[in-house]
PDB file of C-alpha atoms in Angstrom:
ATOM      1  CA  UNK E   1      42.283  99.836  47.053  1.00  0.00           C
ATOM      2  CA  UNK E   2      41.502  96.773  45.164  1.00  0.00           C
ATOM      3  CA  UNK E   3      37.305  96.353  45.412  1.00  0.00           C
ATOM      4  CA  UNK E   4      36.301  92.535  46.177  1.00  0.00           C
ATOM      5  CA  UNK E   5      33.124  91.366  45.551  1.00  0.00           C
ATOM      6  CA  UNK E   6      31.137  90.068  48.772  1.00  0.00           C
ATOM      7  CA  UNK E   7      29.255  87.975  46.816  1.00  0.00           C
ATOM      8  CA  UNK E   8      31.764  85.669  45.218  1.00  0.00           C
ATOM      9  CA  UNK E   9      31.580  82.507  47.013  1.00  0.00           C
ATOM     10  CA  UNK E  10      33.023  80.075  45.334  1.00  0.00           C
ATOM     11  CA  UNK E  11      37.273  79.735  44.013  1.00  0.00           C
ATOM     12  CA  UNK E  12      38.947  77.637  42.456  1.00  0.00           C
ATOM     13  CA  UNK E  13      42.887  77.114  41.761  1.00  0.00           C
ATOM     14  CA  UNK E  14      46.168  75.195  42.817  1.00  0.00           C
ATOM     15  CA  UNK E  15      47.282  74.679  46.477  1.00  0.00           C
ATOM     16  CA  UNK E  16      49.914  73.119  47.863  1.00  0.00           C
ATOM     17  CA  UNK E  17      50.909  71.991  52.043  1.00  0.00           C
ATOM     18  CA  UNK E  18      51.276  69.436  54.398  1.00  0.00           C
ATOM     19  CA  UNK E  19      48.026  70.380  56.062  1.00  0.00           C
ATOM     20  CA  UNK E  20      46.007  71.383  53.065  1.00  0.00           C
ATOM     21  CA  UNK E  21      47.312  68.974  50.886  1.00  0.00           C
ATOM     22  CA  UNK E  22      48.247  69.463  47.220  1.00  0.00           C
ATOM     23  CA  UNK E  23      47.112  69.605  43.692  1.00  0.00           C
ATOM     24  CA  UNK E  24      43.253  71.404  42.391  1.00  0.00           C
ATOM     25  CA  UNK E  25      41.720  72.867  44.990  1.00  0.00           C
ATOM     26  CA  UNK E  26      37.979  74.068  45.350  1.00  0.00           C
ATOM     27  CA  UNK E  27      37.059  76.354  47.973  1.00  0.00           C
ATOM     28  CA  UNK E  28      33.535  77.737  49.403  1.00  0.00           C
ATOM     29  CA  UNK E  29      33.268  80.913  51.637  1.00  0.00           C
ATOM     30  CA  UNK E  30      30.679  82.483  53.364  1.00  0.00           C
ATOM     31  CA  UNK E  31      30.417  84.916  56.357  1.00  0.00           C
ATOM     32  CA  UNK E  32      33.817  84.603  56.993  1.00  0.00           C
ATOM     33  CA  UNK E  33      34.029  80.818  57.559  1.00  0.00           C
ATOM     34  CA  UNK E  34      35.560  78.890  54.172  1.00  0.00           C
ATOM     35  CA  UNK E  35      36.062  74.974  53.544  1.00  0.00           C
ATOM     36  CA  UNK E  36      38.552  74.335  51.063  1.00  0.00           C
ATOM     37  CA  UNK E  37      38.902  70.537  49.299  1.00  0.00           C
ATOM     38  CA  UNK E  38      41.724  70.066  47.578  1.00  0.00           C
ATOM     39  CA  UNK E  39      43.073  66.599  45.592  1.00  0.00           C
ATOM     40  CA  UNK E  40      45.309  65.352  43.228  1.00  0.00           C
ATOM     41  CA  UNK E  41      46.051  61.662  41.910  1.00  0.00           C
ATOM     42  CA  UNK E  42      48.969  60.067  40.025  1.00  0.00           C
ATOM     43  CA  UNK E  43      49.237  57.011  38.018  1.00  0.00           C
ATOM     44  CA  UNK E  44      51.774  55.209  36.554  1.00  0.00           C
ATOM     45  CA  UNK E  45      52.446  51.720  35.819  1.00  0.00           C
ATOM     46  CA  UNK E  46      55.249  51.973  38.377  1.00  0.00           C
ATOM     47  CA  UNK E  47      54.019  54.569  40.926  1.00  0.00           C
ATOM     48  CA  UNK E  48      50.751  55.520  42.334  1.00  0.00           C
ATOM     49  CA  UNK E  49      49.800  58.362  44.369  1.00  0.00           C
ATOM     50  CA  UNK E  50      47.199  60.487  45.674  1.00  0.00           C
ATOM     51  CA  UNK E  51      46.887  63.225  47.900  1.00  0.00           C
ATOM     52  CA  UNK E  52      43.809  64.666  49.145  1.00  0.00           C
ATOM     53  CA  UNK E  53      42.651  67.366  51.607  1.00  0.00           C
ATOM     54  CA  UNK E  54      40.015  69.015  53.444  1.00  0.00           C
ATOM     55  CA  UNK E  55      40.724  72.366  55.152  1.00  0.00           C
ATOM     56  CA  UNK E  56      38.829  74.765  57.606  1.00  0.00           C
ATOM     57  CA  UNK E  57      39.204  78.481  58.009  1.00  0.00           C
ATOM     58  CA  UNK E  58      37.469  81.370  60.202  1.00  0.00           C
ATOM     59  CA  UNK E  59      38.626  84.698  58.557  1.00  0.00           C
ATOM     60  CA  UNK E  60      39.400  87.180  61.695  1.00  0.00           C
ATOM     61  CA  UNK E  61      40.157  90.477  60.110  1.00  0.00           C
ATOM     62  CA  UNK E  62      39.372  91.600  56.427  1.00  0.00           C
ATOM     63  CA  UNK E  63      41.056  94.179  55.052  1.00  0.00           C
ATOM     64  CA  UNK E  64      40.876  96.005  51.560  1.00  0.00           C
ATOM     65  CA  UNK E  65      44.579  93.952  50.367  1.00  0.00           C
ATOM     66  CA  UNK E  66      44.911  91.286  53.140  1.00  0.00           C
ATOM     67  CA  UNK E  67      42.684  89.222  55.197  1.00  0.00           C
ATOM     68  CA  UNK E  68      44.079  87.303  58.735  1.00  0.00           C
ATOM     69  CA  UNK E  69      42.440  83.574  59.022  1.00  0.00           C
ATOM     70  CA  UNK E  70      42.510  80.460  61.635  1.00  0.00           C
ATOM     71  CA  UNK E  71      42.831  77.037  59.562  1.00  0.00           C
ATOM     72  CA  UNK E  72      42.366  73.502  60.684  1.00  0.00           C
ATOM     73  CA  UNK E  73      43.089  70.853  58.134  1.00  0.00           C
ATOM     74  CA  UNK E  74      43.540  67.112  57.314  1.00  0.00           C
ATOM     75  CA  UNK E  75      45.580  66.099  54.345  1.00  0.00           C
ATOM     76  CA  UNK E  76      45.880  61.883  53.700  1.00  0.00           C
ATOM     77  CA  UNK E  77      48.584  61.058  51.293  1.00  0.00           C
ATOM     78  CA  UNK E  78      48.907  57.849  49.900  1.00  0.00           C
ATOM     79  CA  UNK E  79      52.497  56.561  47.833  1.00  0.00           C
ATOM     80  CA  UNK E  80      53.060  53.498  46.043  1.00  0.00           C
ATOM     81  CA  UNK E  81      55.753  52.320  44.344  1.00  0.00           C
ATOM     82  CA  UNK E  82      57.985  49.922  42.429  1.00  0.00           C
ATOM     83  CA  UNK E  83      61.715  50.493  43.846  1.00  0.00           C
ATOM     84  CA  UNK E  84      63.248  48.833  40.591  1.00  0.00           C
ATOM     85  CA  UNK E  85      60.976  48.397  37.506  1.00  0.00           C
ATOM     86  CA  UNK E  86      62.128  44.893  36.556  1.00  0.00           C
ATOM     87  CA  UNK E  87      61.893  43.572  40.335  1.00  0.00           C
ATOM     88  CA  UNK E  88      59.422  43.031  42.720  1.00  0.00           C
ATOM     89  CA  UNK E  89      60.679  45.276  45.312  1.00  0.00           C
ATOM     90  CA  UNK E  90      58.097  48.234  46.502  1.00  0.00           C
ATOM     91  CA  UNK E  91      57.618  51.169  49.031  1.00  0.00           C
ATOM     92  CA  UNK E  92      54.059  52.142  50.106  1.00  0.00           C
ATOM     93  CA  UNK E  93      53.636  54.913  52.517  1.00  0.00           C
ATOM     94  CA  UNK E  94      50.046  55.750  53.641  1.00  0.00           C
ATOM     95  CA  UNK E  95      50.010  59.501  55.838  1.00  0.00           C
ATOM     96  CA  UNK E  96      47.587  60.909  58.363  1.00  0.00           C
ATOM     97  CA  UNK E  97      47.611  64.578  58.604  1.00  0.00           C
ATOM     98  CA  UNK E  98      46.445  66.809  60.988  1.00  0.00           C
ATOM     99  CA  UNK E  99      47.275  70.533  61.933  1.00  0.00           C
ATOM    100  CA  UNK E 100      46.151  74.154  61.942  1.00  0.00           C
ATOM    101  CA  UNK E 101      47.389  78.235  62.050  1.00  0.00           C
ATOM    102  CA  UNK E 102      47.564  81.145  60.756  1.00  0.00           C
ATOM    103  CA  UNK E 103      47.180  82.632  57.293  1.00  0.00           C
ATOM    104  CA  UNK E 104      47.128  85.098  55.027  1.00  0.00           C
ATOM    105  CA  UNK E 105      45.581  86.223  52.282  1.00  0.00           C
ATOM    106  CA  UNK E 106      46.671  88.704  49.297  1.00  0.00           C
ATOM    107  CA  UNK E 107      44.142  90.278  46.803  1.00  0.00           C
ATOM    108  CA  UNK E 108      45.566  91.223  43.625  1.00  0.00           C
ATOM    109  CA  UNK E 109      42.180  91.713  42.209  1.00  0.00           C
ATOM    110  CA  UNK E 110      37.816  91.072  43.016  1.00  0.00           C
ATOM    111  CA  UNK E 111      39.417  87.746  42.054  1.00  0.00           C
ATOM    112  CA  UNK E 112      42.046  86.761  42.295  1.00  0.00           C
ATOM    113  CA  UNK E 113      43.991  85.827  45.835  1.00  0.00           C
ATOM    114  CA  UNK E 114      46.857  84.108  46.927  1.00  0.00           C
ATOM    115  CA  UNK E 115      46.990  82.194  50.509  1.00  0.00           C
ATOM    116  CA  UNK E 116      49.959  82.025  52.685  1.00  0.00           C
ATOM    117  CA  UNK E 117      49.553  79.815  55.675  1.00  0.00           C
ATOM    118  CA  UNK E 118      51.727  78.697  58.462  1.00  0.00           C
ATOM    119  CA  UNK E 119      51.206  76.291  61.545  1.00  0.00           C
ATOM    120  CA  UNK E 120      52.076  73.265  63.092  1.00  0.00           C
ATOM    121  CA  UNK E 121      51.068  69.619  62.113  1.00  0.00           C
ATOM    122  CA  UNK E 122      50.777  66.158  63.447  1.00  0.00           C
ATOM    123  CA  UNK E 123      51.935  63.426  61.013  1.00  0.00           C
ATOM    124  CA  UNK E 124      51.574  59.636  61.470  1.00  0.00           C
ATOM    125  CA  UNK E 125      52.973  57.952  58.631  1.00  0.00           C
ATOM    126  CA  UNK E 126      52.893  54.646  58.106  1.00  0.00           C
ATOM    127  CA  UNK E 127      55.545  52.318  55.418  1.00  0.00           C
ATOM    128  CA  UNK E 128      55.739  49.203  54.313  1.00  0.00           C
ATOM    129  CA  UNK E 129      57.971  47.779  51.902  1.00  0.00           C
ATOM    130  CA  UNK E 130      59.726  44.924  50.359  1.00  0.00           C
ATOM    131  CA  UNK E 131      61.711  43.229  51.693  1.00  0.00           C
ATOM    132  CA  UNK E 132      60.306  44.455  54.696  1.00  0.00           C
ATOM    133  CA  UNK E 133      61.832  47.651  56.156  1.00  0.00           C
ATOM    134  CA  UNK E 134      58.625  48.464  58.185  1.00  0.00           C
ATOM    135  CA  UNK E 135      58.015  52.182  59.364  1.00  0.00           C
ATOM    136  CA  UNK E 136      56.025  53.791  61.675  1.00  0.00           C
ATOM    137  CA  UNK E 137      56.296  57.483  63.051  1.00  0.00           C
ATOM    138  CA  UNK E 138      54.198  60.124  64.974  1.00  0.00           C
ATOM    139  CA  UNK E 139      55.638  63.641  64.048  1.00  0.00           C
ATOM    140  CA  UNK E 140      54.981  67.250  65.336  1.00  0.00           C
ATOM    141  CA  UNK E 141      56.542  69.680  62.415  1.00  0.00           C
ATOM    142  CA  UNK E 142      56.139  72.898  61.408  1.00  0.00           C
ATOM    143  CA  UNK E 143      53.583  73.448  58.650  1.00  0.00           C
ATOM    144  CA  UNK E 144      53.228  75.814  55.601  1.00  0.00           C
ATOM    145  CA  UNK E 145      50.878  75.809  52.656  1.00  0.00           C
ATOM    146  CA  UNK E 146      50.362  77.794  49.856  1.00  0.00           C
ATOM    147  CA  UNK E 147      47.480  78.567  47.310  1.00  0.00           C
ATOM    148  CA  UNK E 148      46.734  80.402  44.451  1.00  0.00           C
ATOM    149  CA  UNK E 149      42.991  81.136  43.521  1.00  0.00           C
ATOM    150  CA  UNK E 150      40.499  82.449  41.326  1.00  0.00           C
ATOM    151  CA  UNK E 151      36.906  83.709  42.640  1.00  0.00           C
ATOM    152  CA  UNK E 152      33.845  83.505  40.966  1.00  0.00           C
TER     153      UNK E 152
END
């Protein structure tokens, strides 16, 4: 039985979905309910990007190993790019999304957890580009996330 300590509130660590988003992730829990924030940037002189998330979850059975939870998320993603460096040809795609499920936790110590979620998710993505090749879509697709965490 691995112990966890009820009064650890606060993780941090690496997490990675289309719901959740992906890069560092903070996350606060309390009485079961958690709200995880979760961002990550990029920057190049050719490329920009950012992704950042904000994530829900209602833990609805705790066990000594494994915990069950309901998640709710929204994850905007933002792309920007130079197709050839010595031309003025770009991509930017700007994404909207929303979707929830189930998840999973695994305790390998009072600490330290990893999250294994699954779902479904609503994207609307948006492109533009040059020369134009404009995109717009509305997608329902399967989601999973990942996340690996440290308590304290």
């Amino acid at each position: 039985n691995i112990p966890k300590d009820k009064t650890l509130k606060h993780s941090f660590g690496m997490a990675a979905g289309l719901t959740t988003g992906y890069g560092l992730s903070y996350k606060f829990e309390n009485n079961g309910w958690g709200v995880q924030l979760t961002f990550s940037p990029l920057y190049r002189y050719d490329y920009h990007m950012l992704s950042s998330g904000i994530t829900l979850s209602k833990t609805i059975k705790e066990g000594q190993k494994n915990s069950l939870f309901l998640y709710t998320g929204y994850h905007f993603n933002y792309s920007y790019g130079l197709v050839y460096i010595d031309s003025n040809e770009y991509d930017k795609t700007i994404s909207n999304i929303f979707g929830g499920g189930y998840g999973i936790r695994f305790y390998f110590s009072d600490r330290l957890y990893f999250n294994f979620m699954g779902g479904i998710a609503l994207c609307l993505v948006e492109r533009e580009s040059h020369p134009p090749d404009p995109l717009e879509t509305i997608r329902l697709l399967p989601s999973g996330e990942v996340g690996l965490f440290y308590s304290f």
